[in-house]
Tab-separated table of C-alpha atoms and ligand atoms in Angstrom:
chain	number	residue	atom	x	y	z
A	198	MET	CA	103.731	154.611	-47.011
A	199	ASN	CA	104.926	157.096	-44.434
A	200	TRP	CA	108.711	157.072	-44.974
A	201	ASN	CA	109.282	158.835	-41.615
A	202	ASN	CA	107.832	155.776	-39.857
A	203	PRO	CA	109.610	152.866	-41.522
A	204	LEU	CA	109.016	150.121	-38.938
A	205	ALA	CA	105.985	147.982	-38.215
A	206	LYS	CA	103.900	148.953	-35.154
A	207	ARG	CA	104.460	145.500	-33.639
A	208	VAL	CA	108.182	146.110	-33.164
A	209	LEU	CA	107.973	149.669	-31.877
A	210	ASP	CA	107.148	148.582	-28.321
A	211	LEU	CA	109.048	145.324	-28.517
A	212	LYS	CA	112.063	145.179	-26.201
A	213	PRO	CA	114.994	142.863	-26.834
A	214	SER	CA	115.176	139.893	-24.397
A	215	PRO	CA	116.628	141.477	-21.206
A	216	THR	CA	118.338	138.218	-20.168
A	217	LEU	CA	120.196	137.964	-23.462
A	218	ALA	CA	120.916	141.737	-23.347
A	219	VAL	CA	122.554	141.604	-19.884
A	220	ASP	CA	124.547	138.544	-20.888
A	221	ALA	CA	125.755	140.228	-24.062
A	222	LYS	CA	126.774	143.339	-22.135
A	223	ALA	CA	128.686	141.212	-19.567
A	224	LYS	CA	130.449	139.245	-22.332
A	225	ALA	CA	131.395	142.496	-24.188
A	226	LEU	CA	132.859	144.018	-20.987
A	227	LYS	CA	134.767	140.782	-20.353
A	228	ALA	CA	136.164	140.819	-23.917
A	229	LYS	CA	137.448	144.342	-23.186
A	230	GLY	CA	139.429	142.911	-20.310
A	231	GLU	CA	137.084	143.821	-17.442
A	232	ASP	CA	136.949	141.313	-14.590
A	233	ILE	CA	133.189	140.622	-14.699
A	234	VAL	CA	131.516	137.945	-12.576
A	235	ASN	CA	128.670	136.889	-14.873
A	236	LEU	CA	125.715	135.569	-12.887
A	237	SER	CA	123.229	136.624	-15.548
A	238	ALA	CA	123.186	133.877	-18.150
A	239	GLY	CA	120.642	131.105	-18.014
A	240	GLU	CA	123.126	128.762	-19.554
A	241	PRO	CA	124.887	125.777	-18.000
A	242	ASP	CA	128.685	126.268	-17.921
A	243	PHE	CA	129.375	122.604	-18.728
A	244	ASP	CA	130.559	121.527	-22.161
A	245	THR	CA	128.094	119.502	-24.247
A	246	PRO	CA	128.859	115.803	-23.435
A	247	ASP	CA	131.234	114.082	-25.873
A	248	HIS	CA	128.839	111.375	-27.085
A	249	ILE	CA	126.462	114.107	-28.213
A	250	LYS	CA	129.179	115.963	-30.085
A	251	GLU	CA	130.324	112.688	-31.712
A	252	ALA	CA	126.790	112.098	-33.082
A	253	ALA	CA	126.877	115.528	-34.719
A	254	ILE	CA	130.322	114.933	-36.196
A	255	SER	CA	129.101	111.572	-37.609
A	256	ALA	CA	126.034	113.314	-39.029
A	257	ILE	CA	128.289	115.720	-40.961
A	258	ARG	CA	130.621	112.940	-42.138
A	259	ASP	CA	127.639	110.858	-43.276
A	260	GLY	CA	126.281	113.780	-45.283
A	261	PHE	CA	123.243	114.246	-43.089
A	262	THR	CA	123.260	117.878	-44.108
A	263	LYS	CA	120.057	118.372	-46.117
A	264	TYR	CA	116.529	119.502	-45.374
A	265	THR	CA	114.609	117.099	-43.127
A	266	ALA	CA	110.877	116.800	-42.539
A	267	VAL	CA	109.666	120.213	-41.293
A	268	ALA	CA	108.517	118.721	-37.949
A	269	GLY	CA	111.852	116.977	-37.419
A	270	ILE	CA	113.217	113.482	-38.162
A	271	VAL	CA	110.987	110.566	-37.150
A	272	GLU	CA	113.632	108.948	-34.871
A	273	LEU	CA	113.927	112.131	-32.833
A	274	ARG	CA	110.153	112.543	-32.507
A	275	GLU	CA	109.978	108.891	-31.441
A	276	ALA	CA	112.694	109.464	-28.847
A	277	ILE	CA	110.805	112.530	-27.534
A	278	GLY	CA	107.663	110.428	-27.338
A	279	LYS	CA	109.575	107.806	-25.269
A	280	LYS	CA	110.859	110.469	-22.914
A	281	LEU	CA	107.342	111.852	-22.412
A	282	LYS	CA	106.031	108.376	-21.764
A	283	ARG	CA	108.854	107.634	-19.304
A	284	ASP	CA	108.523	110.913	-17.395
A	285	TYR	CA	104.831	111.809	-17.638
A	286	LYS	CA	103.282	108.399	-18.409
A	287	ILE	CA	101.478	109.871	-21.437
A	288	GLU	CA	101.531	108.483	-24.984
A	289	TYR	CA	102.331	110.890	-27.812
A	290	SER	CA	102.471	109.711	-31.403
A	291	ILE	CA	104.920	111.367	-33.790
A	292	ASP	CA	102.041	113.410	-35.252
A	293	GLU	CA	101.584	115.024	-31.863
A	294	ILE	CA	105.225	116.224	-31.697
A	295	VAL	CA	107.055	118.978	-33.580
A	296	VAL	CA	110.803	119.720	-33.214
A	297	SER	CA	111.797	123.394	-33.446
A	298	THR	CA	114.841	125.672	-33.398
A	299	GLY	CA	115.031	125.815	-29.593
A	300	GLY	CA	112.308	125.703	-26.991
A	301	LYS	CA	111.850	129.409	-27.624
A	302	GLN	CA	110.742	128.912	-31.236
A	303	GLY	CA	108.421	126.078	-30.147
A	304	LEU	CA	106.708	128.451	-27.649
A	305	PHE	CA	106.494	131.205	-30.230
A	306	ASN	CA	104.908	128.896	-32.828
A	307	CYS	CA	102.532	127.490	-30.244
A	308	LEU	CA	101.232	130.981	-29.320
A	309	GLN	CA	100.927	131.925	-32.997
A	310	ALA	CA	98.903	128.767	-33.476
A	311	ILE	CA	96.375	129.270	-30.665
A	312	VAL	CA	96.121	132.996	-29.889
A	313	ASP	CA	93.800	135.265	-31.870
A	314	PRO	CA	94.069	139.069	-31.627
A	315	GLY	CA	92.053	140.244	-28.656
A	316	THR	CA	92.245	136.939	-26.723
A	317	GLU	CA	94.017	136.578	-23.373
A	318	VAL	CA	96.831	134.476	-22.023
A	319	ILE	CA	97.317	134.213	-18.249
A	320	ILE	CA	100.923	134.519	-17.126
A	321	PRO	CA	101.901	133.927	-13.460
A	322	VAL	CA	104.290	136.601	-12.131
A	323	PRO	CA	107.324	136.385	-11.850
A	324	TYR	CA	107.491	135.054	-15.397
A	325	TRP	CA	110.194	134.163	-17.880
A	326	VAL	CA	111.025	137.346	-19.802
A	327	SER	CA	109.819	136.229	-23.250
A	328	TYR	CA	106.230	135.169	-22.444
A	329	PRO	CA	104.599	138.608	-22.503
A	330	ALA	CA	106.404	139.625	-25.709
A	331	MET	CA	105.464	136.346	-27.444
A	332	VAL	CA	101.824	136.773	-26.456
A	333	GLU	CA	101.822	140.360	-27.682
A	334	LEU	CA	103.458	139.369	-30.999
A	335	SER	CA	100.605	136.923	-31.537
A	336	GLY	CA	98.112	139.799	-31.018
A	337	GLY	CA	97.000	138.480	-27.625
A	338	LYS	CA	96.857	140.247	-24.280
A	339	PRO	CA	98.946	139.037	-21.351
A	340	VAL	CA	96.912	138.878	-18.124
A	341	TYR	CA	99.139	138.781	-15.067
A	342	LEU	CA	98.593	136.526	-12.040
A	343	LYS	CA	100.668	137.783	-9.129
A	344	THR	CA	102.276	135.252	-6.807
A	345	THR	CA	104.166	135.963	-3.581
A	346	GLN	CA	107.517	134.989	-2.128
A	347	GLU	CA	105.818	134.190	1.199
A	348	ASN	CA	103.714	131.500	-0.540
A	349	GLY	CA	106.668	130.046	-2.424
A	350	PHE	CA	105.426	131.730	-5.654
A	351	ALA	CA	102.555	129.218	-5.761
A	352	ILE	CA	99.399	129.890	-7.848
A	353	ASP	CA	96.328	130.900	-5.823
A	354	ILE	CA	93.594	128.952	-7.638
A	355	SER	CA	90.756	131.261	-6.626
A	356	LYS	CA	92.776	134.252	-7.874
A	357	LEU	CA	93.353	132.386	-11.124
A	358	GLU	CA	89.649	131.688	-11.415
A	359	SER	CA	88.829	135.389	-11.005
A	360	LEU	CA	91.050	136.220	-13.990
A	361	ILE	CA	89.351	133.777	-16.427
A	362	THR	CA	87.067	135.411	-18.977
A	363	LYS	CA	85.446	134.340	-22.228
A	364	LYS	CA	88.613	135.580	-23.951
A	365	THR	CA	91.006	133.315	-22.024
A	366	ARG	CA	92.876	131.075	-24.448
A	367	ALA	CA	95.691	129.719	-22.259
A	368	ILE	CA	97.796	129.868	-19.126
A	369	ILE	CA	101.564	129.446	-19.276
A	370	LEU	CA	103.074	127.287	-16.514
A	371	ASN	CA	106.831	126.974	-15.973
A	372	SER	CA	107.905	124.504	-13.314
A	373	PRO	CA	110.670	124.452	-12.200
A	374	SER	CA	110.479	128.181	-12.747
A	375	ASN	CA	112.826	130.643	-14.334
A	376	PRO	CA	113.422	132.950	-12.390
A	377	THR	CA	112.280	131.627	-8.945
A	378	GLY	CA	113.248	127.957	-9.063
A	379	ALA	CA	109.813	127.147	-7.566
A	380	VAL	CA	108.039	123.855	-8.432
A	381	TYR	CA	104.201	123.642	-8.512
A	382	ASN	CA	102.739	120.964	-6.277
A	383	GLU	CA	100.074	118.357	-7.108
A	384	GLU	CA	97.229	120.393	-5.635
A	385	THR	CA	98.063	123.462	-7.738
A	386	LEU	CA	98.402	121.474	-10.952
A	387	LYS	CA	95.082	119.685	-10.275
A	388	GLY	CA	93.401	123.023	-9.596
A	389	VAL	CA	94.689	124.543	-12.862
A	390	ALA	CA	93.716	121.453	-14.857
A	391	GLU	CA	90.187	121.438	-13.423
A	392	LEU	CA	89.694	125.058	-14.476
A	393	ALA	CA	91.146	124.421	-17.934
A	394	ILE	CA	88.776	121.517	-18.533
A	395	ASN	CA	85.662	123.270	-17.078
A	396	LYS	CA	86.233	126.677	-18.618
A	397	GLY	CA	87.891	125.555	-21.869
A	398	PHE	CA	91.413	126.859	-22.272
A	399	TYR	CA	94.910	125.473	-22.918
A	400	ILE	CA	97.676	124.911	-20.437
A	401	ILE	CA	101.043	125.543	-21.983
A	402	THR	CA	103.537	123.803	-19.740
A	403	ASP	CA	107.086	124.993	-20.286
A	404	ASP	CA	109.062	122.036	-18.950
A	405	ILE	CA	112.496	123.166	-20.095
A	406	TYR	CA	113.956	122.669	-16.569
A	407	ASP	CA	111.997	119.440	-15.830
A	408	GLU	CA	115.095	117.314	-15.270
A	409	ILE	CA	116.875	119.890	-13.140
A	410	ARG	CA	115.145	119.243	-9.819
A	411	PHE	CA	116.738	118.827	-6.425
A	412	ASP	CA	114.156	116.789	-4.545
A	413	GLY	CA	115.203	113.497	-6.129
A	414	ARG	CA	111.794	113.192	-7.877
A	415	SER	CA	111.498	112.550	-11.576
A	416	PRO	CA	109.972	115.246	-13.821
A	417	GLU	CA	106.339	116.093	-13.194
A	418	ASN	CA	103.880	118.278	-15.009
A	419	VAL	CA	100.128	118.716	-15.010
A	420	LEU	CA	99.634	115.446	-16.948
A	421	SER	CA	101.394	113.447	-14.239
A	422	PHE	CA	98.348	114.143	-12.026
A	423	VAL	CA	95.532	114.765	-14.517
A	424	PRO	CA	96.187	112.643	-17.621
A	425	GLU	CA	92.593	113.275	-18.793
A	426	ALA	CA	93.577	116.927	-19.440
A	427	LYS	CA	95.761	115.839	-22.407
A	428	GLU	CA	93.604	117.655	-24.997
A	429	HIS	CA	94.110	120.917	-23.070
A	430	VAL	CA	97.875	120.624	-22.556
A	431	ILE	CA	100.727	121.694	-24.784
A	432	ILE	CA	104.161	120.674	-23.595
A	433	ALA	CA	107.142	122.856	-24.532
A	434	ASN	CA	110.592	121.464	-23.830
A	435	GLY	CA	114.064	121.093	-25.369
A	436	VAL	CA	117.561	119.868	-24.893
A	437	SER	CA	119.279	123.227	-24.165
A	438	LYS	CA	119.329	123.098	-20.387
A	439	THR	CA	119.258	119.372	-19.563
A	440	TYR	CA	122.179	118.478	-21.828
A	441	SER	CA	124.021	121.814	-21.839
A	442	MET	CA	123.193	122.321	-25.529
A	443	THR	CA	122.048	125.966	-25.567
A	444	GLY	CA	123.866	126.765	-28.828
A	445	TRP	CA	122.526	123.760	-30.741
A	446	ARG	CA	118.991	125.131	-30.817
A	447	ILE	CA	116.700	122.147	-30.498
A	448	GLY	CA	113.398	122.278	-28.694
A	449	TYR	CA	109.975	120.704	-29.190
A	450	LEU	CA	106.243	120.862	-28.635
A	451	ALA	CA	103.935	117.958	-27.832
A	452	GLY	CA	100.201	118.421	-27.758
A	453	PRO	CA	96.822	117.936	-29.486
A	454	GLN	CA	97.337	117.089	-33.173
A	455	PRO	CA	95.576	120.175	-34.567
A	456	VAL	CA	97.857	122.490	-32.565
A	457	ILE	CA	100.959	120.550	-33.591
A	458	LYS	CA	99.850	120.607	-37.217
A	459	ALA	CA	99.282	124.346	-37.055
A	460	ALA	CA	102.654	124.982	-35.372
A	461	THR	CA	104.320	122.843	-38.054
A	462	LYS	CA	102.580	124.822	-40.790
A	463	ILE	CA	103.898	128.094	-39.276
A	464	GLN	CA	107.363	126.533	-39.109
A	465	SER	CA	107.128	125.431	-42.751
A	466	GLN	CA	106.529	129.041	-43.771
A	467	SER	CA	109.184	130.553	-41.513
A	468	THR	CA	112.267	128.523	-40.544
A	469	SER	CA	111.588	125.054	-42.136
A	470	ASN	CA	113.144	122.118	-40.308
A	471	PRO	CA	115.464	122.608	-37.337
A	472	ASN	CA	119.144	122.058	-38.100
A	473	SER	CA	119.661	118.464	-39.328
A	474	ILE	CA	123.004	117.974	-37.544
A	475	ALA	CA	121.652	119.310	-34.248
A	476	GLN	CA	118.668	116.938	-34.564
A	477	LYS	CA	121.080	113.973	-34.647
A	478	ALA	CA	122.885	115.393	-31.642
A	479	ALA	CA	119.578	115.818	-29.756
A	480	LEU	CA	118.724	112.207	-30.639
A	481	ALA	CA	121.989	111.046	-29.067
A	482	ALA	CA	121.226	113.205	-26.027
A	483	LEU	CA	117.806	111.693	-25.467
A	484	THR	CA	118.706	108.068	-26.232
A	485	GLY	CA	122.283	107.901	-24.908
A	486	PRO	CA	123.623	107.533	-21.325
A	487	GLN	CA	121.954	109.901	-18.860
A	488	ASP	CA	124.760	110.009	-16.240
A	489	CYS	CA	125.824	113.405	-17.579
A	490	VAL	CA	122.465	114.859	-16.500
A	491	LYS	CA	122.834	113.402	-12.986
A	492	GLU	CA	126.340	114.891	-12.684
A	493	MET	CA	125.221	118.342	-13.772
A	494	VAL	CA	122.224	118.322	-11.463
A	495	ALA	CA	124.467	117.280	-8.539
A	496	ALA	CA	126.767	120.220	-9.281
A	497	PHE	CA	123.802	122.648	-9.487
A	498	LYS	CA	122.529	121.341	-6.139
A	499	GLU	CA	125.837	122.037	-4.404
A	500	ARG	CA	126.004	125.544	-5.906
A	501	ARG	CA	122.387	126.266	-4.948
A	502	LYS	CA	123.061	125.534	-1.284
A	503	PHE	CA	126.202	127.668	-1.316
A	504	ILE	CA	124.654	130.732	-3.020
A	505	VAL	CA	121.353	130.751	-1.112
A	506	GLU	CA	123.029	130.318	2.284
A	507	ARG	CA	125.480	133.129	1.563
A	508	LEU	CA	122.718	135.419	0.249
A	509	ASN	CA	120.514	134.868	3.293
A	510	ALA	CA	123.495	135.574	5.570
A	511	ILE	CA	123.618	139.159	4.156
A	512	ASP	CA	121.512	141.557	6.210
A	513	GLY	CA	118.500	142.728	4.216
A	514	ILE	CA	118.339	139.855	1.681
A	515	ARG	CA	115.543	137.253	1.710
A	516	CYS	CA	115.889	134.332	-0.669
A	517	ASN	CA	113.690	131.201	-0.984
A	518	MET	CA	115.410	127.857	-1.573
A	519	PRO	CA	114.894	126.997	-5.275
A	520	GLU	CA	113.538	123.492	-5.901
A	521	GLY	CA	114.784	123.281	-9.486
A	522	ALA	CA	116.387	125.088	-12.485
A	523	PHE	CA	119.589	127.055	-11.766
A	524	TYR	CA	118.441	130.479	-10.678
A	525	CYS	CA	117.845	132.122	-7.303
A	526	PHE	CA	115.628	135.124	-6.897
A	527	PRO	CA	116.437	137.048	-3.719
A	528	ASN	CA	114.243	139.925	-2.489
A	529	MET	CA	116.495	143.008	-2.471
A	530	SER	CA	113.856	145.638	-1.757
A	531	SER	CA	115.320	146.602	1.619
A	532	PHE	CA	118.164	148.288	-0.293
A	533	TYR	CA	115.846	150.489	-2.327
A	534	GLY	CA	115.944	154.095	-1.264
A	535	LYS	CA	119.660	153.861	-0.366
A	536	SER	CA	122.288	155.804	-2.285
A	537	PHE	CA	125.853	155.591	-3.530
A	538	ASN	CA	127.770	158.790	-4.369
A	539	GLY	CA	124.470	160.708	-4.263
A	540	LYS	CA	122.836	158.325	-6.799
A	541	LYS	CA	119.658	156.757	-5.428
A	542	ILE	CA	118.774	153.077	-5.933
A	543	GLU	CA	115.121	153.353	-6.864
A	544	GLY	CA	114.507	149.709	-7.817
A	545	SER	CA	115.944	146.548	-9.370
A	546	LEU	CA	117.177	148.303	-12.556
A	547	GLU	CA	119.322	150.795	-10.635
A	548	LEU	CA	120.532	148.066	-8.268
A	549	ALA	CA	121.580	145.808	-11.169
A	550	ASP	CA	123.376	148.779	-12.792
A	551	TYR	CA	125.104	149.642	-9.558
A	552	LEU	CA	126.265	146.013	-9.110
A	553	LEU	CA	127.636	145.912	-12.644
A	554	GLU	CA	129.426	149.267	-12.419
A	555	GLU	CA	130.691	149.163	-8.848
A	556	ALA	CA	131.045	145.443	-8.152
A	557	LYS	CA	131.455	144.081	-11.679
A	558	ILE	CA	128.690	141.539	-11.135
A	559	ALA	CA	126.228	140.903	-13.981
A	560	CYS	CA	122.729	139.914	-12.886
A	561	VAL	CA	119.200	140.395	-14.177
A	562	PRO	CA	116.842	142.997	-12.555
A	563	GLY	CA	113.596	141.506	-11.228
A	564	ILE	CA	111.557	143.981	-13.219
A	565	ALA	CA	112.449	141.999	-16.359
A	566	PHE	CA	110.454	139.125	-14.800
A	567	GLY	CA	107.616	141.378	-13.669
A	568	ASP	CA	108.630	141.907	-10.026
A	569	ASP	CA	110.824	144.861	-9.123
A	570	GLU	CA	111.556	143.673	-5.535
A	571	PHE	CA	113.973	140.995	-6.774
A	572	ILE	CA	117.227	140.343	-8.608
A	573	ARG	CA	117.945	137.102	-10.517
A	574	PHE	CA	121.280	135.385	-10.055
A	575	SER	CA	122.127	132.345	-12.183
A	576	TYR	CA	124.238	129.739	-10.442
A	577	ALA	CA	124.997	127.794	-13.629
A	578	THR	CA	128.580	128.763	-13.196
A	579	ASP	CA	131.658	127.574	-11.278
A	580	ILE	CA	131.381	127.723	-7.484
A	581	LYS	CA	134.621	129.775	-7.279
A	582	VAL	CA	133.078	132.392	-9.521
A	583	ILE	CA	129.924	132.414	-7.424
A	584	GLU	CA	132.024	132.883	-4.284
A	585	LYS	CA	133.901	135.802	-5.843
A	586	GLY	CA	130.582	137.357	-6.920
A	587	LEU	CA	129.107	137.048	-3.404
A	588	ASP	CA	132.183	138.581	-1.784
A	589	ARG	CA	131.799	141.526	-4.138
A	590	LEU	CA	128.047	141.719	-3.591
A	591	GLU	CA	128.417	141.825	0.167
A	592	SER	CA	130.978	144.561	-0.019
A	593	ALA	CA	129.022	146.623	-2.616
A	594	LEU	CA	125.793	146.449	-0.587
A	595	SER	CA	127.613	147.560	2.580
A	596	ARG	CA	128.759	150.722	0.732
A	597	LEU	CA	125.184	151.859	0.145
A	598	GLU	CA	123.963	154.454	2.600
B	1652	LIG	N1	111.678	128.625	-21.389
B	1652	LIG	C1	112.397	129.091	-20.335
B	1652	LIG	C2	111.724	129.279	-19.033
B	1652	LIG	C3	113.745	129.389	-20.469
B	1652	LIG	O1	114.445	129.862	-19.439
B	1652	LIG	C4	114.384	129.201	-21.725
B	1652	LIG	C5	115.840	129.565	-21.848
B	1652	LIG	N2	116.142	130.343	-22.853
B	1652	LIG	C6	113.581	128.688	-22.801
B	1652	LIG	C7	112.246	128.407	-22.581
B	1652	LIG	C8	114.057	128.441	-24.195
B	1652	LIG	O2	115.243	127.781	-24.268
B	1652	LIG	P1	115.892	127.383	-25.670
B	1652	LIG	O3	115.293	128.250	-26.716
B	1652	LIG	O4	117.357	127.586	-25.507
B	1652	LIG	O5	115.571	125.946	-25.889
B	1653	LIG	N1	116.496	131.388	-20.726
B	1653	LIG	C1	117.793	131.930	-20.397
B	1653	LIG	C2	117.646	133.038	-19.387
B	1653	LIG	O1	116.596	133.327	-18.942
B	1653	LIG	C3	118.569	132.325	-21.631
B	1653	LIG	C4	118.266	133.695	-22.160
B	1653	LIG	C5	116.969	133.742	-22.978
B	1653	LIG	O2	116.727	132.915	-23.783
B	1653	LIG	O3	116.253	134.703	-22.700
B	1653	LIG	O4	118.657	133.584	-18.984
């Protein structure tokens, strides 16, 4: 081997998750005593509800601390099946469900299971930061489908059709979206499903924010409108966001049995079962009282209104009203080309750096999501903190010349 080149090719171009990197930087500065307003993390600020914690404590006391089935305990897969039936009106047996160490590992396993080197996965832009890296790690090629702020970041079906080739294996949908908060409508989902059925590819629907919607409607995905597409659809979801359980690391996939079997096989050779105690906690989350979800969603809704109204009141910012999740994605491009102390703001990276250094606000540059015109702010934090951040933002932007 060439000792001067000790790492595998696949990691040489791999960048660490930018969302986790900004959050880690903000937390490190805070630990050093800096007064940082952290609007970067995609993580609810609420504590995990008590009844969920109690289930985990009981699991430890009862000695539920050994390996479980690789795909997760039967009761949890049954509870996931019930949730999918309740929300999407589709039946999934326990053999069509695998529980993983977070939604992220579920998505990773899913791509490893269906993507061959040289095949293509269509990713609407803006996208969640990890999709392109996961596709590339599976040997596939991300194919980008641009959407626009003016059209509410909706998918243009004829544009999608023009990107489909013989190599297309899948499209990844994320609705409500991280980072835009946009929700796909029935017409879009029917259009994507029709193409998937006619041309033969998978729809991976990342529903991790499905219960964090502000229109009062219950969760919807492509199967709510086209149940006959079931064999083409792989659902990725988890408990991190809905139940404020980011650290517990429980997510899941539901889909055609061969895909689930393959993802489980990959899991059996990599991480084995997800944490047994966290599985019991996730079971309590899915089967216990759901008032905690309603309360958190109501708080996000109030914060959303506050942050978006304040952002749009600043000259030069244009921000759509998010329909779900807990992010807003304002267009900041009118500030590009301006300078501070002779340093030019060329794009979202420089703007995010400027805001961190001069205003002590942590946020994620739009380029991390594939669109440099924007910045992502998370409003999964206390309204007082958001207010302080916006005061600082307004003042910092007014100092650019
Ligand atoms: N998908 C999206 C769009 C996300 O924002 C996240 C948050 N990290 C995930 C999947 C995975 O979440 P987790 O691994 O915490 O379940
Ligand atoms: N999904 C969250 C975010 O986008 C958490 C960070 C991550 O997993 O990348 O901020």
